[in-house]
Amino acid sequence: MPHLSPEQQAAFARDGFLFPLPVLGAADVATLRARVEAIAADEDAEVRSFLHNKGHMVLTWMDALVHHPAILDAVEGVLGPDLLCWEANHFIKQPGDKRFVSWHQDINYWGLQPADVASAWVALSPVTIANGCMRFLPGSHRGPVYRHVETFHADNMLSRGQRVEAEIDPERTVAVELQPGEMALFHVGLLHGSGANQGSEPRMGVAIRYMAPHVRQTLGAGDTAMLVRGQDRHHHFIHEPQPPRDRDPEAVALRRAYARRHAEILMQGAGHPGG
Ligand SMILES: O=C(O)CCC(=O)C(=O)O
């Protein structure tokens, strides 16, 4: 896929998102999906946590995904030629899964400033209104950063169950339906959320978080990121090495330390003792 056209760049600046962007072929999606399902079914909780926190440091195929040229070409179109990958979060909802993602703005609790940060949400299954696709509120990345309340609702997939206090008019929202291998790119300030899976097939996607290297972590010291394209002239984040092989013991130990620090930074300020 080529870099974004001027029209696509203008649409991203106006709306705060772009989709659908085709980035992966059917064979790649099938392989990735099988790998993600195997990790999700692993008996070891630490292995399962690779799907939520810094798994690209220990799994070569996840590292290859966050470096995928088609994904990075599109991200470069909105963030520029130098790119850090901060995180890759998998969001999986099985049929009948009641879990949802309340309306929120990521910028409100990630601590990343300025807002030159975008998520590349890649579909590994069909993603439909029935099976709980995301919804976006166009242009909301240009508006205020709203107050959020932390609900810690059991079915909320967000770490604190954080929900924006603003009223969202459903008529103004856009359903982010995707085919497997398509991607939605969205701005860190965009209001978004998703419902339960009321369909008959799993809804699977991975949200890869990218930023320009001048971005800082304002919540605490010691956060980490992987340089995936270009150069880092700022060094605001400790650089993560690429994994030499799957689950290399040294890489696993380093990922454990970095993932813990990353989680500590993100949960600072959470209003719940179990945060
Ligand atoms: O996958 C979802 O339903 C929500 C994803 C999300 O909130 C995010 O990527 O920031």
mmCIF file of C-alpha atoms and ligand atoms in Angstrom:
data_model
loop_
_atom_site.group_PDB
_atom_site.id
_atom_site.type_symbol
_atom_site.label_atom_id
_atom_site.label_comp_id
_atom_site.label_asym_id
_atom_site.label_seq_id
_atom_site.Cartn_x
_atom_site.Cartn_y
_atom_site.Cartn_z
ATOM 1 C CA MET A 1 0.000 0.000 0.000
ATOM 2 C CA PRO A 2 1.402 3.432 -0.910
ATOM 3 C CA HIS A 3 1.833 6.242 1.582
ATOM 4 C CA LEU A 4 -1.377 8.140 2.194
ATOM 5 C CA SER A 5 -2.724 10.518 -0.442
ATOM 6 C CA PRO A 6 -3.155 14.221 0.410
ATOM 7 C CA GLU A 7 -6.920 13.577 0.516
ATOM 8 C CA GLN A 8 -6.459 10.790 3.053
ATOM 9 C CA GLN A 9 -4.157 12.958 5.154
ATOM 10 C CA ALA A 10 -6.730 15.765 5.070
ATOM 11 C CA ALA A 11 -9.495 13.328 6.080
ATOM 12 C CA PHE A 12 -7.406 12.094 9.024
ATOM 13 C CA ALA A 13 -6.745 15.683 10.141
ATOM 14 C CA ARG A 14 -10.467 16.530 9.869
ATOM 15 C CA ASP A 15 -12.097 13.350 11.195
ATOM 16 C CA GLY A 16 -9.356 11.833 13.365
ATOM 17 C CA PHE A 17 -9.485 8.466 11.570
ATOM 18 C CA LEU A 18 -9.137 6.622 8.292
ATOM 19 C CA PHE A 19 -10.610 3.249 7.339
ATOM 20 C CA PRO A 20 -10.722 0.777 5.734
ATOM 21 C CA LEU A 21 -7.057 0.546 4.774
ATOM 22 C CA PRO A 22 -6.119 -2.877 3.338
ATOM 23 C CA VAL A 23 -2.800 -3.956 4.896
ATOM 24 C CA LEU A 24 -2.656 -7.787 5.210
ATOM 25 C CA GLY A 25 -3.491 -10.592 2.760
ATOM 26 C CA ALA A 26 -5.747 -13.544 3.606
ATOM 27 C CA ALA A 27 -2.882 -16.005 4.184
ATOM 28 C CA ASP A 28 -1.102 -13.624 6.578
ATOM 29 C CA VAL A 29 -4.328 -13.035 8.494
ATOM 30 C CA ALA A 30 -4.986 -16.784 8.833
ATOM 31 C CA THR A 31 -1.466 -17.393 10.173
ATOM 32 C CA LEU A 32 -1.626 -14.468 12.580
ATOM 33 C CA ARG A 33 -5.059 -15.401 13.835
ATOM 34 C CA ALA A 34 -3.951 -18.964 14.599
ATOM 35 C CA ARG A 35 -0.939 -17.617 16.503
ATOM 36 C CA VAL A 36 -3.023 -15.157 18.508
ATOM 37 C CA GLU A 37 -5.569 -17.878 19.345
ATOM 38 C CA ALA A 38 -2.777 -20.175 20.555
ATOM 39 C CA ILE A 39 -1.376 -17.464 22.851
ATOM 40 C CA ALA A 40 -4.874 -16.599 24.132
ATOM 41 C CA ALA A 41 -5.394 -20.286 25.045
ATOM 42 C CA ASP A 42 -1.995 -20.753 26.753
ATOM 43 C CA GLU A 43 -2.123 -22.020 30.345
ATOM 44 C CA ASP A 44 0.515 -19.544 31.490
ATOM 45 C CA ALA A 45 -0.909 -16.137 32.460
ATOM 46 C CA GLU A 46 2.392 -14.432 31.612
ATOM 47 C CA VAL A 47 2.230 -15.827 28.078
ATOM 48 C CA ARG A 48 -1.387 -14.673 27.723
ATOM 49 C CA SER A 49 -0.294 -11.196 28.873
ATOM 50 C CA PHE A 50 1.884 -10.965 25.728
ATOM 51 C CA LEU A 51 -1.361 -10.091 23.937
ATOM 52 C CA HIS A 52 -1.836 -7.001 26.093
ATOM 53 C CA ASN A 53 1.537 -5.622 27.085
ATOM 54 C CA LYS A 54 4.802 -5.473 25.098
ATOM 55 C CA GLY A 55 4.379 -8.867 23.380
ATOM 56 C CA HIS A 56 6.268 -7.486 20.367
ATOM 57 C CA MET A 57 9.432 -7.752 22.524
ATOM 58 C CA VAL A 58 9.200 -11.566 22.764
ATOM 59 C CA LEU A 59 7.220 -12.903 19.796
ATOM 60 C CA THR A 60 8.942 -12.588 16.416
ATOM 61 C CA TRP A 61 5.659 -12.640 14.517
ATOM 62 C CA MET A 62 4.242 -9.792 16.617
ATOM 63 C CA ASP A 63 7.484 -7.893 16.088
ATOM 64 C CA ALA A 64 7.093 -8.479 12.322
ATOM 65 C CA LEU A 65 3.518 -7.196 12.516
ATOM 66 C CA VAL A 66 4.434 -3.926 14.267
ATOM 67 C CA HIS A 67 7.147 -3.483 11.572
ATOM 68 C CA HIS A 68 4.832 -4.398 8.674
ATOM 69 C CA PRO A 69 5.650 -2.016 5.772
ATOM 70 C CA ALA A 70 2.029 -1.526 4.706
ATOM 71 C CA ILE A 71 1.028 -0.557 8.249
ATOM 72 C CA LEU A 72 4.042 1.720 8.736
ATOM 73 C CA ASP A 73 3.557 3.405 5.339
ATOM 74 C CA ALA A 74 0.067 4.470 6.380
ATOM 75 C CA VAL A 75 1.165 5.512 9.876
ATOM 76 C CA GLU A 76 4.043 7.503 8.388
ATOM 77 C CA GLY A 77 1.420 9.377 6.373
ATOM 78 C CA VAL A 78 -0.030 10.835 9.581
ATOM 79 C CA LEU A 79 2.917 10.859 12.048
ATOM 80 C CA GLY A 80 5.958 11.382 9.800
ATOM 81 C CA PRO A 81 8.988 9.244 8.890
ATOM 82 C CA ASP A 82 10.324 8.523 12.390
ATOM 83 C CA LEU A 83 8.147 6.075 14.304
ATOM 84 C CA LEU A 84 8.165 4.398 17.701
ATOM 85 C CA CYS A 85 5.864 1.486 18.574
ATOM 86 C CA TRP A 86 4.690 1.847 22.170
ATOM 87 C CA GLU A 87 2.247 -1.048 22.509
ATOM 88 C CA ALA A 88 0.211 -3.746 20.736
ATOM 89 C CA ASN A 89 -3.101 -4.567 22.456
ATOM 90 C CA HIS A 90 -5.274 -7.433 21.229
ATOM 91 C CA PHE A 91 -9.023 -7.070 21.623
ATOM 92 C CA ILE A 92 -10.867 -10.388 21.283
ATOM 93 C CA LYS A 93 -14.594 -10.854 21.868
ATOM 94 C CA GLN A 94 -16.063 -14.316 21.466
ATOM 95 C CA PRO A 95 -19.712 -14.732 20.362
ATOM 96 C CA GLY A 96 -21.974 -13.979 23.312
ATOM 97 C CA ASP A 97 -19.168 -12.110 25.094
ATOM 98 C CA LYS A 98 -20.846 -9.340 27.110
ATOM 99 C CA ARG A 99 -17.688 -7.275 27.408
ATOM 100 C CA PHE A 100 -17.637 -3.816 25.888
ATOM 101 C CA VAL A 101 -15.384 -0.772 25.638
ATOM 102 C CA SER A 102 -16.964 2.393 27.012
ATOM 103 C CA TRP A 103 -16.625 5.675 25.122
ATOM 104 C CA HIS A 104 -13.230 7.165 25.885
ATOM 105 C CA GLN A 105 -10.266 9.168 24.619
ATOM 106 C CA ASP A 106 -6.927 7.372 24.922
ATOM 107 C CA ILE A 107 -5.083 10.676 25.327
ATOM 108 C CA ASN A 108 -6.789 11.122 28.668
ATOM 109 C CA TYR A 109 -4.867 8.385 30.448
ATOM 110 C CA TRP A 110 -1.799 7.396 28.430
ATOM 111 C CA GLY A 111 0.301 10.402 29.510
ATOM 112 C CA LEU A 112 1.681 10.875 25.991
ATOM 113 C CA GLN A 113 2.250 14.508 24.965
ATOM 114 C CA PRO A 114 2.036 16.103 22.445
ATOM 115 C CA ALA A 115 -0.732 14.133 20.758
ATOM 116 C CA ASP A 116 1.326 12.877 17.806
ATOM 117 C CA VAL A 117 0.157 9.370 18.577
ATOM 118 C CA ALA A 118 -2.085 7.072 16.540
ATOM 119 C CA SER A 119 -3.516 3.563 16.817
ATOM 120 C CA ALA A 120 -3.453 1.108 13.915
ATOM 121 C CA TRP A 121 -6.330 -1.316 14.621
ATOM 122 C CA VAL A 122 -5.899 -4.352 12.342
ATOM 123 C CA ALA A 123 -8.826 -6.775 11.909
ATOM 124 C CA LEU A 124 -8.004 -10.497 12.224
ATOM 125 C CA SER A 125 -11.650 -11.523 11.736
ATOM 126 C CA PRO A 126 -14.693 -9.957 10.112
ATOM 127 C CA VAL A 127 -15.587 -6.978 12.314
ATOM 128 C CA THR A 128 -19.237 -5.976 12.149
ATOM 129 C CA ILE A 129 -21.882 -4.073 14.079
ATOM 130 C CA ALA A 130 -23.273 -7.461 15.207
ATOM 131 C CA ASN A 131 -19.995 -8.740 16.634
ATOM 132 C CA GLY A 132 -19.091 -5.491 18.401
ATOM 133 C CA CYS A 133 -17.078 -3.266 16.064
ATOM 134 C CA MET A 134 -15.696 0.036 17.334
ATOM 135 C CA ARG A 135 -17.572 3.283 16.799
ATOM 136 C CA PHE A 136 -15.849 6.642 16.320
ATOM 137 C CA LEU A 137 -17.101 10.195 16.894
ATOM 138 C CA PRO A 138 -15.719 12.104 13.872
ATOM 139 C CA GLY A 139 -13.742 15.258 14.662
ATOM 140 C CA SER A 140 -13.702 14.618 18.414
ATOM 141 C CA HIS A 141 -9.869 14.568 18.434
ATOM 142 C CA ARG A 142 -10.037 18.335 17.734
ATOM 143 C CA GLY A 143 -12.378 19.067 20.618
ATOM 144 C CA PRO A 144 -11.687 19.129 24.324
ATOM 145 C CA VAL A 145 -10.079 16.325 26.284
ATOM 146 C CA TYR A 146 -13.123 15.374 28.353
ATOM 147 C CA ARG A 147 -13.260 14.297 31.975
ATOM 148 C CA HIS A 148 -13.614 10.531 32.398
ATOM 149 C CA VAL A 149 -15.093 8.587 35.290
ATOM 150 C CA GLU A 150 -13.515 5.287 36.331
ATOM 151 C CA THR A 151 -16.267 2.670 36.663
ATOM 152 C CA PHE A 152 -14.196 -0.541 37.012
ATOM 153 C CA HIS A 153 -17.257 -2.291 35.536
ATOM 154 C CA ALA A 154 -16.623 -6.062 35.369
ATOM 155 C CA ASP A 155 -17.549 -6.273 31.681
ATOM 156 C CA ASN A 156 -15.559 -3.223 30.634
ATOM 157 C CA MET A 157 -12.427 -4.222 28.688
ATOM 158 C CA LEU A 158 -10.570 -1.043 29.666
ATOM 159 C CA SER A 159 -8.135 -1.199 32.572
ATOM 160 C CA ARG A 160 -10.161 1.204 34.719
ATOM 161 C CA GLY A 161 -13.517 0.978 32.982
ATOM 162 C CA GLN A 162 -13.029 4.636 32.189
ATOM 163 C CA ARG A 163 -15.990 6.352 30.530
ATOM 164 C CA VAL A 164 -16.176 9.846 29.118
ATOM 165 C CA GLU A 165 -18.590 12.144 30.954
ATOM 166 C CA ALA A 166 -19.818 13.791 27.717
ATOM 167 C CA GLU A 167 -23.109 12.735 26.065
ATOM 168 C CA ILE A 168 -22.474 10.954 22.754
ATOM 169 C CA ASP A 169 -25.130 11.411 20.068
ATOM 170 C CA PRO A 170 -25.327 7.961 18.384
ATOM 171 C CA GLU A 171 -26.479 9.617 15.146
ATOM 172 C CA ARG A 172 -23.124 11.362 14.829
ATOM 173 C CA THR A 173 -21.035 8.219 15.310
ATOM 174 C CA VAL A 174 -19.509 5.962 12.661
ATOM 175 C CA ALA A 175 -19.413 2.134 12.820
ATOM 176 C CA VAL A 176 -15.929 0.812 12.062
ATOM 177 C CA GLU A 177 -16.794 -2.334 10.127
ATOM 178 C CA LEU A 178 -13.737 -4.093 8.686
ATOM 179 C CA GLN A 179 -12.855 -7.173 6.663
ATOM 180 C CA PRO A 180 -10.010 -9.397 7.890
ATOM 181 C CA GLY A 181 -6.697 -7.727 6.997
ATOM 182 C CA GLU A 182 -8.158 -4.206 6.898
ATOM 183 C CA MET A 183 -7.011 -1.528 9.289
ATOM 184 C CA ALA A 184 -8.523 1.530 10.953
ATOM 185 C CA LEU A 185 -6.045 4.270 11.819
ATOM 186 C CA PHE A 186 -7.168 6.686 14.533
ATOM 187 C CA HIS A 187 -5.885 9.636 16.525
ATOM 188 C CA VAL A 188 -5.124 9.336 20.255
ATOM 189 C CA GLY A 189 -7.674 12.077 21.018
ATOM 190 C CA LEU A 190 -10.584 10.481 19.141
ATOM 191 C CA LEU A 191 -13.644 9.421 21.131
ATOM 192 C CA HIS A 192 -14.296 5.734 20.523
ATOM 193 C CA GLY A 193 -15.888 2.674 22.083
ATOM 194 C CA SER A 194 -17.397 -0.698 21.161
ATOM 195 C CA GLY A 195 -20.306 -2.915 22.180
ATOM 196 C CA ALA A 196 -20.730 -6.573 23.155
ATOM 197 C CA ASN A 197 -20.427 -9.387 20.615
ATOM 198 C CA GLN A 198 -24.028 -10.276 19.764
ATOM 199 C CA GLY A 199 -23.013 -12.053 16.570
ATOM 200 C CA SER A 200 -22.136 -15.642 15.781
ATOM 201 C CA GLU A 201 -18.403 -15.313 15.140
ATOM 202 C CA PRO A 202 -15.426 -14.040 17.127
ATOM 203 C CA ARG A 203 -14.357 -10.422 16.731
ATOM 204 C CA MET A 204 -10.562 -10.164 16.756
ATOM 205 C CA GLY A 205 -8.241 -7.221 16.247
ATOM 206 C CA VAL A 206 -4.919 -5.838 17.345
ATOM 207 C CA ALA A 207 -4.447 -2.144 18.148
ATOM 208 C CA ILE A 208 -0.824 -1.121 17.562
ATOM 209 C CA ARG A 209 0.114 2.194 19.173
ATOM 210 C CA TYR A 210 2.599 4.374 17.305
ATOM 211 C CA MET A 211 4.059 7.787 18.088
ATOM 212 C CA ALA A 212 6.569 10.297 16.769
ATOM 213 C CA PRO A 213 9.837 10.304 18.779
ATOM 214 C CA HIS A 214 9.368 13.862 20.084
ATOM 215 C CA VAL A 215 6.425 12.628 22.194
ATOM 216 C CA ARG A 216 7.092 12.395 25.954
ATOM 217 C CA GLN A 217 5.665 10.212 28.699
ATOM 218 C CA THR A 218 4.373 12.754 31.242
ATOM 219 C CA LEU A 219 3.150 10.300 33.931
ATOM 220 C CA GLY A 220 6.510 8.925 35.030
ATOM 221 C CA ALA A 221 10.054 7.989 34.078
ATOM 222 C CA GLY A 222 11.240 4.737 32.524
ATOM 223 C CA ASP A 223 8.639 4.055 29.831
ATOM 224 C CA THR A 224 9.868 2.119 26.793
ATOM 225 C CA ALA A 225 9.175 1.867 23.049
ATOM 226 C CA MET A 226 10.592 0.185 19.939
ATOM 227 C CA LEU A 227 12.009 2.231 17.078
ATOM 228 C CA VAL A 228 10.266 0.752 14.035
ATOM 229 C CA ARG A 229 11.122 3.264 11.299
ATOM 230 C CA GLY A 230 13.543 6.153 10.783
ATOM 231 C CA GLN A 231 15.525 7.727 13.613
ATOM 232 C CA ASP A 232 14.969 8.763 17.205
ATOM 233 C CA ARG A 233 16.713 12.105 17.822
ATOM 234 C CA HIS A 234 14.932 12.680 21.145
ATOM 235 C CA HIS A 235 15.456 9.561 23.273
ATOM 236 C CA HIS A 236 12.469 10.197 25.528
ATOM 237 C CA PHE A 237 11.788 6.458 25.739
ATOM 238 C CA ILE A 238 14.115 3.556 26.569
ATOM 239 C CA HIS A 239 14.513 1.566 23.358
ATOM 240 C CA GLU A 240 13.165 -1.992 23.302
ATOM 241 C CA PRO A 241 15.275 -4.556 21.408
ATOM 242 C CA GLN A 242 13.657 -6.791 18.785
ATOM 243 C CA PRO A 243 13.289 -10.447 19.840
ATOM 244 C CA PRO A 244 16.085 -12.680 18.444
ATOM 245 C CA ARG A 245 13.708 -15.701 18.495
ATOM 246 C CA ASP A 246 10.316 -16.557 20.011
ATOM 247 C CA ARG A 247 10.316 -16.452 23.822
ATOM 248 C CA ASP A 248 14.079 -16.029 24.097
ATOM 249 C CA PRO A 249 14.714 -16.192 27.895
ATOM 250 C CA GLU A 250 16.636 -12.897 28.056
ATOM 251 C CA ALA A 251 13.979 -11.151 25.985
ATOM 252 C CA VAL A 252 11.237 -12.599 28.209
ATOM 253 C CA ALA A 253 13.001 -11.301 31.349
ATOM 254 C CA LEU A 254 13.520 -7.841 29.854
ATOM 255 C CA ARG A 255 9.931 -7.709 28.625
ATOM 256 C CA ARG A 256 8.733 -8.635 32.141
ATOM 257 C CA ALA A 257 10.604 -5.673 33.630
ATOM 258 C CA TYR A 258 9.559 -3.222 30.911
ATOM 259 C CA ALA A 259 5.927 -4.390 30.928
ATOM 260 C CA ARG A 260 5.736 -3.962 34.696
ATOM 261 C CA ARG A 261 7.132 -0.438 34.579
ATOM 262 C CA HIS A 262 4.837 0.432 31.675
ATOM 263 C CA ALA A 263 1.783 -0.809 33.587
ATOM 264 C CA GLU A 264 2.845 1.064 36.743
ATOM 265 C CA ILE A 265 3.152 4.314 34.792
ATOM 266 C CA LEU A 266 -0.240 3.865 33.154
ATOM 267 C CA MET A 267 -2.030 3.039 36.393
ATOM 268 C CA GLN A 268 -0.699 6.094 38.211
ATOM 269 C CA GLY A 269 -3.599 8.313 39.060
ATOM 270 C CA ALA A 270 -6.133 5.491 38.810
ATOM 271 C CA GLY A 271 -8.749 6.097 41.460
ATOM 272 C CA HIS A 272 -9.126 2.456 42.486
ATOM 273 C CA PRO A 273 -6.874 0.622 44.913
ATOM 274 C CA GLY A 274 -6.860 -2.485 42.745
ATOM 275 C CA GLY A 275 -6.047 -0.318 39.712
HETATM 276 O O1 LIG B 1 -11.293 -3.072 20.076
HETATM 277 C C1 LIG B 1 -12.095 -2.392 20.704
HETATM 278 O O2 LIG B 1 -13.283 -2.689 20.756
HETATM 279 C C2 LIG B 1 -11.660 -1.140 21.421
HETATM 280 C C3 LIG B 1 -10.273 -0.748 21.086
HETATM 281 C C4 LIG B 1 -9.804 0.478 21.774
HETATM 282 O O3 LIG B 1 -10.439 1.051 22.629
HETATM 283 C C5 LIG B 1 -8.519 1.001 21.392
HETATM 284 O O4 LIG B 1 -7.866 0.419 20.508
HETATM 285 O O5 LIG B 1 -8.101 2.045 21.942
#
